[in-house]
Coordinates of N, CA, C and O in Angstrom, one line a residue:
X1 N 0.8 -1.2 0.0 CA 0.0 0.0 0.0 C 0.9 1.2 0.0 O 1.8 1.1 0.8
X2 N 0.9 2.5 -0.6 CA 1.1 3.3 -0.5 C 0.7 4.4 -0.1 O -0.3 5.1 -0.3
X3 N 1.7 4.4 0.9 CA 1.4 6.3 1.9 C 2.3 7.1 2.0 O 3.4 6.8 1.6
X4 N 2.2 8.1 2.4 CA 3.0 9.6 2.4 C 3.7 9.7 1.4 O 4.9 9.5 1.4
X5 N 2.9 10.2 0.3 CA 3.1 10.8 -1.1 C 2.3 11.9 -1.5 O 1.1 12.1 -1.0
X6 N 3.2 12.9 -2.5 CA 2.2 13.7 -2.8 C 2.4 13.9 -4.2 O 3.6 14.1 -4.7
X7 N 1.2 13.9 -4.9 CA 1.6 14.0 -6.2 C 1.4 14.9 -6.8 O 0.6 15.7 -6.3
X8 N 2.0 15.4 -8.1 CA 1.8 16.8 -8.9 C 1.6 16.4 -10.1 O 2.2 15.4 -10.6
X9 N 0.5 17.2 -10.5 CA 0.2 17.0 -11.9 C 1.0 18.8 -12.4 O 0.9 19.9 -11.9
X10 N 1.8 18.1 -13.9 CA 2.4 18.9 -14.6 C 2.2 19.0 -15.9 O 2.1 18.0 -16.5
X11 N 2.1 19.9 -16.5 CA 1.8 20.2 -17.9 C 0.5 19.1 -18.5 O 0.6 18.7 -19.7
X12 N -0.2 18.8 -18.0 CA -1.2 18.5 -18.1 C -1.8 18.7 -19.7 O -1.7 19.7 -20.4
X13 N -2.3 17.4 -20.0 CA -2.4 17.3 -21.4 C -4.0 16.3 -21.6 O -4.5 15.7 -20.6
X14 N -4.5 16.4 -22.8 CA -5.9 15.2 -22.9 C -5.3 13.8 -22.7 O -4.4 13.2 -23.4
X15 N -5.8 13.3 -21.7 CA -5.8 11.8 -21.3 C -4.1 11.7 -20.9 O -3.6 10.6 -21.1
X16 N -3.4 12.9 -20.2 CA -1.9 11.7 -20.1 C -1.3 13.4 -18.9 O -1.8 14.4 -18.4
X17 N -0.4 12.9 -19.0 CA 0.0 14.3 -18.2 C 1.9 14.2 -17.4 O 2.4 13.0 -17.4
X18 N 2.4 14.9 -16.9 CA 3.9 14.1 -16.6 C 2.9 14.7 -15.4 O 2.0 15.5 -15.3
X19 N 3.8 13.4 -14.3 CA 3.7 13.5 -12.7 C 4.7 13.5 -12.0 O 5.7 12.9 -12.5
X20 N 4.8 13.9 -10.8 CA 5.9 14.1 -10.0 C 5.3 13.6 -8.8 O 4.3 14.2 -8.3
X21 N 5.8 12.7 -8.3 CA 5.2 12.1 -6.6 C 6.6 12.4 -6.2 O 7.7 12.3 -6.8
X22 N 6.4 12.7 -4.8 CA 7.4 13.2 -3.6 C 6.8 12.8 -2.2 O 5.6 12.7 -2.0
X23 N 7.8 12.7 -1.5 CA 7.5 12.8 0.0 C 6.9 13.8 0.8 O 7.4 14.9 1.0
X24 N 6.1 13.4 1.3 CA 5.1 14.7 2.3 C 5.9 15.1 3.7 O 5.7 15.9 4.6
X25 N 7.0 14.1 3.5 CA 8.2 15.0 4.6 C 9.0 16.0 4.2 O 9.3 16.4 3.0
X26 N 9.2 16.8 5.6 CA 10.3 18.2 5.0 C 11.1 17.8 4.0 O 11.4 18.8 3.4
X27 N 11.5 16.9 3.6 CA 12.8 16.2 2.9 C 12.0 16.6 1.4 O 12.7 17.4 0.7
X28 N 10.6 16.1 0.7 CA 9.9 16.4 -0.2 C 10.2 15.7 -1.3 O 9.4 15.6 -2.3
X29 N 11.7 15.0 -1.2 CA 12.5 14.3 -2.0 C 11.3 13.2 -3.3 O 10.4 12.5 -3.0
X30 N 11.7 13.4 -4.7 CA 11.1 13.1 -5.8 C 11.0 11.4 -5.8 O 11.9 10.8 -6.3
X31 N 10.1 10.8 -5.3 CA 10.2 9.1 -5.4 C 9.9 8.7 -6.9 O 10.4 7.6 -7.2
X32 N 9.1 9.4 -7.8 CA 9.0 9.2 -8.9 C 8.7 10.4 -9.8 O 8.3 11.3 -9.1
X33 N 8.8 10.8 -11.1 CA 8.7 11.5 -12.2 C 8.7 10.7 -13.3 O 9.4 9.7 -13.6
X34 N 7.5 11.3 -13.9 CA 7.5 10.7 -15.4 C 6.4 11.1 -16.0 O 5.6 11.9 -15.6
X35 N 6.2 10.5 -17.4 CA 5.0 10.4 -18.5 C 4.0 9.6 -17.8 O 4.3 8.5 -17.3
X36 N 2.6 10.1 -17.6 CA 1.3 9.0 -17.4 C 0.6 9.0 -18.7 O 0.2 10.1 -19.1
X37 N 0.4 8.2 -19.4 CA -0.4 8.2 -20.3 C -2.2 8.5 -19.7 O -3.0 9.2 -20.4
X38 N -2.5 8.0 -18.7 CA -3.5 7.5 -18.6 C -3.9 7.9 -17.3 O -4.7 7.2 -16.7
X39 N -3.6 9.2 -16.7 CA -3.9 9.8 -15.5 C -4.8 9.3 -14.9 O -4.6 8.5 -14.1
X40 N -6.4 9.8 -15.3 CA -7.5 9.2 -14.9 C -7.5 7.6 -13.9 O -7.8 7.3 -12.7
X41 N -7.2 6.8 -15.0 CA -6.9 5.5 -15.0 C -6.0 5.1 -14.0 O -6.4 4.1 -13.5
X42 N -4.7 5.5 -13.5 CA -3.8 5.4 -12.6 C -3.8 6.3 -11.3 O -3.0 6.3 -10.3
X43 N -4.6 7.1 -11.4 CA -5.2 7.7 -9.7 C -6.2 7.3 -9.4 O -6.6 7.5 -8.3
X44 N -7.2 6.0 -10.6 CA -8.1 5.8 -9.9 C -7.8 4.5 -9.0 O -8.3 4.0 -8.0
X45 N -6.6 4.3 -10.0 CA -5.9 2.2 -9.2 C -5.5 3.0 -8.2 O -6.2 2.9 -7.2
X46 N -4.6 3.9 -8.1 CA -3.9 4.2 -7.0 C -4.9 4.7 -6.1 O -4.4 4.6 -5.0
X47 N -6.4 5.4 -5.9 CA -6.9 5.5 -4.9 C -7.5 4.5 -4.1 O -7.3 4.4 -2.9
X48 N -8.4 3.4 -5.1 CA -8.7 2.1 -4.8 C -8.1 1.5 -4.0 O -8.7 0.9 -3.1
X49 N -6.5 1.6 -4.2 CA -5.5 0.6 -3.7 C -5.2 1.3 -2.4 O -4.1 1.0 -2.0
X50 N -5.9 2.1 -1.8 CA -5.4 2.9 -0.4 C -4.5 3.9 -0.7 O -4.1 4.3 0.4
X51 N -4.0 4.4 -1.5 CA -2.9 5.2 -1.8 C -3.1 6.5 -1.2 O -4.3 6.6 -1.4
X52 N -2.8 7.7 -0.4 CA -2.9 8.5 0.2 C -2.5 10.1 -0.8 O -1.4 10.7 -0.7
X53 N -3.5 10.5 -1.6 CA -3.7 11.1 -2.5 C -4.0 12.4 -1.8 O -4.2 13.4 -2.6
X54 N -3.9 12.6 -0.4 CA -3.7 14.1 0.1 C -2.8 14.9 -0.1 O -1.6 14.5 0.0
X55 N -2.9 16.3 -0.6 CA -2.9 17.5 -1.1 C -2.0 17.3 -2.2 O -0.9 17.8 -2.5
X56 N -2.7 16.4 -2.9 CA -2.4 16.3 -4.5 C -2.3 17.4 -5.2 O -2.9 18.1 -4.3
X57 N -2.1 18.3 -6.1 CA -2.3 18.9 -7.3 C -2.7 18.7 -8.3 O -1.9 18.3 -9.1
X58 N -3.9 18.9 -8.6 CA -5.1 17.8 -9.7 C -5.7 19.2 -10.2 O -6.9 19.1 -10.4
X59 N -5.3 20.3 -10.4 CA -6.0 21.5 -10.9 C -6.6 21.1 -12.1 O -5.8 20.3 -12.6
X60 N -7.7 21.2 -12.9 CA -8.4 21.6 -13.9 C -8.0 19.7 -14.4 O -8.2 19.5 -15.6
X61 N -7.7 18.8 -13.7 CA -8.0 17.6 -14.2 C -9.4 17.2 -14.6 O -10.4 17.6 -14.1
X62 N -9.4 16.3 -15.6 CA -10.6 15.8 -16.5 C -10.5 14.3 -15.2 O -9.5 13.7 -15.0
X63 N -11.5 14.0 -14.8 CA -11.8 13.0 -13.6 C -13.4 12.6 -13.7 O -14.1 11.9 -12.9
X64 N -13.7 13.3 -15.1 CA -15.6 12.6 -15.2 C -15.5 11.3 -15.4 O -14.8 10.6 -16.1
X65 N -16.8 10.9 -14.4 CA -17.2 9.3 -14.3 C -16.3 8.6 -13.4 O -16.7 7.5 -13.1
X66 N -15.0 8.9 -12.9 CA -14.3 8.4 -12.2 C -14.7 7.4 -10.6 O -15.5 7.9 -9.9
X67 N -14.2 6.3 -10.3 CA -15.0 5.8 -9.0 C -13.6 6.2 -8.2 O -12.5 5.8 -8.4
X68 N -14.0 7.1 -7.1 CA -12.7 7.7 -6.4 C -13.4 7.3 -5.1 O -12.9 8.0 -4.2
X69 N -14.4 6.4 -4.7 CA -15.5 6.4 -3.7 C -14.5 6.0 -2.9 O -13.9 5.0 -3.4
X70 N -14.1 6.4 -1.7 CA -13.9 6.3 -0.3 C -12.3 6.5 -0.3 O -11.5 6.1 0.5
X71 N -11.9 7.3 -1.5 CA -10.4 8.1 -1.5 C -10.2 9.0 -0.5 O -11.1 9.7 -0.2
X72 N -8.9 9.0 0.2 CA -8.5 10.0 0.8 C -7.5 11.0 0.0 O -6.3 11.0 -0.2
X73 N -8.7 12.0 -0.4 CA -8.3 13.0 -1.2 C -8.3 14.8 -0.2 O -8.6 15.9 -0.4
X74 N -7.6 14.0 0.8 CA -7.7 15.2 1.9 C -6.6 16.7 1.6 O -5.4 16.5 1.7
X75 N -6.9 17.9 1.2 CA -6.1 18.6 0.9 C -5.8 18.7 -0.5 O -5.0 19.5 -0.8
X76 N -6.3 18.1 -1.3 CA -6.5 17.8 -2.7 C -6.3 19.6 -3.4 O -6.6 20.5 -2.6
X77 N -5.7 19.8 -4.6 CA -6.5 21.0 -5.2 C -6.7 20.2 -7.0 O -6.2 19.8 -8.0
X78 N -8.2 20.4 -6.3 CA -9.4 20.0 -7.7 C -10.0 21.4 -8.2 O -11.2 21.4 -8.6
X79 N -9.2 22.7 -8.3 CA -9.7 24.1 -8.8 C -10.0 23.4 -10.1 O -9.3 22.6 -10.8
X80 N -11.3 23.9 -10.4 CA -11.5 23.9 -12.0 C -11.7 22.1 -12.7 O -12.3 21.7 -13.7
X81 N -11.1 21.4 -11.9 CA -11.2 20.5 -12.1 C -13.1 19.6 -13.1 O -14.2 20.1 -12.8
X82 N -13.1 18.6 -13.8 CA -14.3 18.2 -14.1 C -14.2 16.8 -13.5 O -13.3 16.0 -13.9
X83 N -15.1 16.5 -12.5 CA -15.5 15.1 -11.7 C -16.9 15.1 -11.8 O -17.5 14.8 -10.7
X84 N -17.9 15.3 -13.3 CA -19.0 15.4 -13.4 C -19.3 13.5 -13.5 O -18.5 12.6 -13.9
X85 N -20.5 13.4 -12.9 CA -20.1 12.0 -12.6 C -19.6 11.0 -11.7 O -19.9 9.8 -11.6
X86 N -19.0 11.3 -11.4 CA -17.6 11.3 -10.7 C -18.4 10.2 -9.3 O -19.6 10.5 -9.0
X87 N -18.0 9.2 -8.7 CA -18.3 8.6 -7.9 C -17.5 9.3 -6.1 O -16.3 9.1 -6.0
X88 N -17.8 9.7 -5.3 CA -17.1 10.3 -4.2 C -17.4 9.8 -3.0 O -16.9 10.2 -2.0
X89 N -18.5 8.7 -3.3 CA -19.3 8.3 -2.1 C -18.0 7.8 -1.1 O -16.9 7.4 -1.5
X90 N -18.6 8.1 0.7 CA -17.4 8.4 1.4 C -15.8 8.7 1.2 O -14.9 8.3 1.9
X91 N -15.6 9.7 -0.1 CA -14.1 10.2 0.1 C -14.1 11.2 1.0 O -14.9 12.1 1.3
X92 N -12.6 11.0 1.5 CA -12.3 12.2 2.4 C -12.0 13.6 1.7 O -10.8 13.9 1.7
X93 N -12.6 14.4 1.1 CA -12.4 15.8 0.8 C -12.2 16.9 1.8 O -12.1 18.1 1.4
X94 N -12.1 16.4 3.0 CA -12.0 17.4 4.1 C -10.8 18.2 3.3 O -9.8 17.6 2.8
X95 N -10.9 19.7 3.4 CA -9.8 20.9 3.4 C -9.6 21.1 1.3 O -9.1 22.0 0.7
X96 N -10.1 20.1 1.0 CA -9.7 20.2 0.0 C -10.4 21.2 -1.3 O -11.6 21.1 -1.5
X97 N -9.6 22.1 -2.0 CA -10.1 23.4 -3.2 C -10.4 22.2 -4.3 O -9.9 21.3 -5.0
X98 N -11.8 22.9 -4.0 CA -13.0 22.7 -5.4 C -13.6 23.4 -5.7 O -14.8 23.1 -5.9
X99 N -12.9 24.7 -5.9 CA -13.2 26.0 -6.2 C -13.5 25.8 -8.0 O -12.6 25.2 -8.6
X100 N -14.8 26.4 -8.8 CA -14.7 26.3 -10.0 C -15.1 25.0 -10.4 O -15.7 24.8 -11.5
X101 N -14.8 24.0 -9.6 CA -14.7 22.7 -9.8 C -16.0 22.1 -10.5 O -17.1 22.4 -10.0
X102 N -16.1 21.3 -11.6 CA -17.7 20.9 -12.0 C -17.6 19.0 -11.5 O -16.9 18.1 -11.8
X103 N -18.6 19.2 -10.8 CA -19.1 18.2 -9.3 C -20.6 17.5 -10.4 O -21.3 16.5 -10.3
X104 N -20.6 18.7 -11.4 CA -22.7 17.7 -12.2 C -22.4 16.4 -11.7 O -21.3 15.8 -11.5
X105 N -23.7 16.2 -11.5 CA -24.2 14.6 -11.2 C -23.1 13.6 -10.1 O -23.4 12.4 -9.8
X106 N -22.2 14.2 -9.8 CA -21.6 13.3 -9.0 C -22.2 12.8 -7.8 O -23.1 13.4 -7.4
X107 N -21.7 11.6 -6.9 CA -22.3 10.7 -6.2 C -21.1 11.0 -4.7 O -20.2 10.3 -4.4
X108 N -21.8 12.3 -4.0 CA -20.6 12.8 -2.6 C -21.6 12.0 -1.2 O -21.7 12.5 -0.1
X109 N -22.2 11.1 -1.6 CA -22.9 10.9 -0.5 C -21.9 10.4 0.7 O -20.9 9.7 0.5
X110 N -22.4 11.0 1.9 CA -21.3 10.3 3.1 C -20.2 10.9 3.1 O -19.5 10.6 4.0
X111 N -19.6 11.9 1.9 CA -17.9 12.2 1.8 C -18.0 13.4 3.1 O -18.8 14.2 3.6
X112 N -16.5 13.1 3.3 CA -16.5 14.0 3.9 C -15.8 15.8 3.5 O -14.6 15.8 3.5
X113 N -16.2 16.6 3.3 CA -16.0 17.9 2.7 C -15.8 19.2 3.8 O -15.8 20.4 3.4
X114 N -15.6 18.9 4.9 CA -15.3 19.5 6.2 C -14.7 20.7 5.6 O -14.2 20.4 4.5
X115 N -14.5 21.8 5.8 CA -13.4 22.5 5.6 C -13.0 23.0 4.0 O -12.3 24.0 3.7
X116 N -13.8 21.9 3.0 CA -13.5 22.3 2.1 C -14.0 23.8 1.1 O -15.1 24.3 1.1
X117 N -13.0 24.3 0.4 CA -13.6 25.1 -0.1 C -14.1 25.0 -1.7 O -13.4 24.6 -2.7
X118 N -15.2 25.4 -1.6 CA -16.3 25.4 -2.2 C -16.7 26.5 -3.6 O -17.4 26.2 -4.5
X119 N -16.2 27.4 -3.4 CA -16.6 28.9 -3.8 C -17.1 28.2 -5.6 O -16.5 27.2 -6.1
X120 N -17.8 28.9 -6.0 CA -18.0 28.5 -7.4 C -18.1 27.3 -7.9 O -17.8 27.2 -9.0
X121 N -18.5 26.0 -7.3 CA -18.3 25.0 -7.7 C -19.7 24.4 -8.1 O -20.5 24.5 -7.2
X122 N -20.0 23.9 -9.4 CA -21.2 23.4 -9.9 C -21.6 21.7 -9.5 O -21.2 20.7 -10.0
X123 N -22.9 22.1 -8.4 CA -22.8 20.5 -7.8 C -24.5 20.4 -8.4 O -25.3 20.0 -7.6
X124 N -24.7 20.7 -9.4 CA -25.9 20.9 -10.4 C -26.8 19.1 -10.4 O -26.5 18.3 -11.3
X125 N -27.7 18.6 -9.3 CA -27.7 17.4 -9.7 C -26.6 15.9 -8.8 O -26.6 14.7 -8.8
X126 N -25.9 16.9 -8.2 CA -24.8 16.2 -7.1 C -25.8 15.7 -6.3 O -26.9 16.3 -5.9
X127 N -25.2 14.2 -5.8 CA -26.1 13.6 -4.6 C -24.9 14.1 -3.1 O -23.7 13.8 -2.8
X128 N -25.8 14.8 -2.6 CA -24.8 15.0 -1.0 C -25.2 14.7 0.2 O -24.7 15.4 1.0
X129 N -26.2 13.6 0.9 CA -27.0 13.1 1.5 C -25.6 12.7 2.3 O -24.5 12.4 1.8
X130 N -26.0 12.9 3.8 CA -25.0 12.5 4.4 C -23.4 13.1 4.5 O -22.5 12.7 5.2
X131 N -23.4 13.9 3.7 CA -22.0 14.5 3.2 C -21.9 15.7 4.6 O -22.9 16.2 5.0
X132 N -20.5 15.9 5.1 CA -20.3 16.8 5.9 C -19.9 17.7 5.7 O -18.7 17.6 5.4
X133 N -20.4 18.8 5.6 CA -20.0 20.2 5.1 C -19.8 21.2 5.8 O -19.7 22.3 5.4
X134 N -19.7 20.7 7.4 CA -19.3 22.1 8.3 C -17.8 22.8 8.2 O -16.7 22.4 8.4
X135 N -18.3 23.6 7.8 CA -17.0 24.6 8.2 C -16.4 24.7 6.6 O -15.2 25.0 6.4
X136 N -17.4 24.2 5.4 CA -17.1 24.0 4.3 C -17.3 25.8 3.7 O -18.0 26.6 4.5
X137 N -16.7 26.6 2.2 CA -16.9 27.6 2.2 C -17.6 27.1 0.9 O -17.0 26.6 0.0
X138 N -19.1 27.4 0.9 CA -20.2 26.8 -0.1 C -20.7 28.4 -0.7 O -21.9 28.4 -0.7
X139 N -20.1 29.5 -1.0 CA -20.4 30.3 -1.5 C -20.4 30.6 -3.1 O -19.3 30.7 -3.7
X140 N -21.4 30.6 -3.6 CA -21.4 30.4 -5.3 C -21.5 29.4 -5.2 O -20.3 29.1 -5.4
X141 N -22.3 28.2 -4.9 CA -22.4 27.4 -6.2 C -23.5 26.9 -6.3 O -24.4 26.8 -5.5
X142 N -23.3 26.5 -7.6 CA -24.4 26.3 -8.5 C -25.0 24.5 -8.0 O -24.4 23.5 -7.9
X143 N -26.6 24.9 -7.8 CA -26.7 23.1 -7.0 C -28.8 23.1 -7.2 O -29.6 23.9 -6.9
X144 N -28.9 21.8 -7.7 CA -30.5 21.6 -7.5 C -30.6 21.0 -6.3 O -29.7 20.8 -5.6
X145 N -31.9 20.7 -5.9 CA -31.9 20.1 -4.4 C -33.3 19.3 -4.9 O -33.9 20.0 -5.8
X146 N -33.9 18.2 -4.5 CA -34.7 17.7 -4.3 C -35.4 17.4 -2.8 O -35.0 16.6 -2.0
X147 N -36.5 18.1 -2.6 CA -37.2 17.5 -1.1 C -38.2 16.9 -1.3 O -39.1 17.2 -2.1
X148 N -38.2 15.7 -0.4 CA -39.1 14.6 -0.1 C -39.3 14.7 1.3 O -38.6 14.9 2.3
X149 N -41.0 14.4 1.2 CA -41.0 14.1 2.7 C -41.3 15.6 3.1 O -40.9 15.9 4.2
X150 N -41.8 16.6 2.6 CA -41.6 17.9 3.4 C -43.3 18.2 3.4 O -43.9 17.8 2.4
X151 N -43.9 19.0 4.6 CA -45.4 18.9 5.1 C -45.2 19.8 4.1 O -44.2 20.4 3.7
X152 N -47.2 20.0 3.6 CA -47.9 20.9 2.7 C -48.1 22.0 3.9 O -48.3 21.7 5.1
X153 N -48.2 23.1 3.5 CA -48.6 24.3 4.3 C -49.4 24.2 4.6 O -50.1 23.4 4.0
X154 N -50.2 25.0 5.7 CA -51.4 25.0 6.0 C -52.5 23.7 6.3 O -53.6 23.9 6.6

């Protein structure tokens, strides 16, 4: 299993991108660099597989439809990022920028979002039932809500 890594996405391209994982110690030191062809596809093994994907650099990554369900994506920056679709059921997003970020239709039930910030992010259709959002900064965004269960007036 892999822990205490942090990875960078660089020059970021359709479907591939070079990455840089390092140590989340003061040391920071480079454990790997290279070509990913297949970004999407190898953050989603590596979340799956327990990999500790906190305060990644994922800016403006393409991540729709992705199953990242019960990732620790703690400290993440998903600015701009597209996770439309996107499966998130119980990930840790506590702290983590999803500012801009487009969230359509994704599945955040149970995640946790503590802290995170929020500002502008389109959760248009997002399921968040259960999701913890105290102390989250949810200003601007764009979001439908469905209520069930709510008394008629009068």
């Amino acid at each position: 299993m892999v822990v205490a890594q942090r990875v960078l996405m660089l020059d970021g391209r359709e479907g591939g991108a070079t990455v840089k994982i390092t140590s989340m110690d003061d040391s920071a030191r480079v454990l790997w660099e290279g070509e990913c062809d297949n970004i999407r596809e190898e953050l989603v093994t590596a979340a799956r597989s327990g990999a500790n994907l906190g305060g990644a650099d994922l800016r403006d990554a393409d991540l729709g439809g992705a199953d990242l369900g019960g990732a620790n994506l703690r400290d993440v920056n998903l600015g701009g990022a597209y996770l439309g679709s996107a499966n998130l059921r119980d990930a840790n997003l506590g702290g983590a920028d999803l500012r801009s970020a487009n969230l359509g239709s994704a599945n955040l039930g149970s995640a946790n979002l503590r802290g995170a910030n929020m500002r502008g992010a389109n959760l248009w259709g997002a399921d968040l039932r259960d999701a913890d959002l105290r102390g989250a900064n949810r200003r601007g965004i764009w979001l439908s809500i469905t209520i069930s269960h709510c008394p008629r007036p009068g």
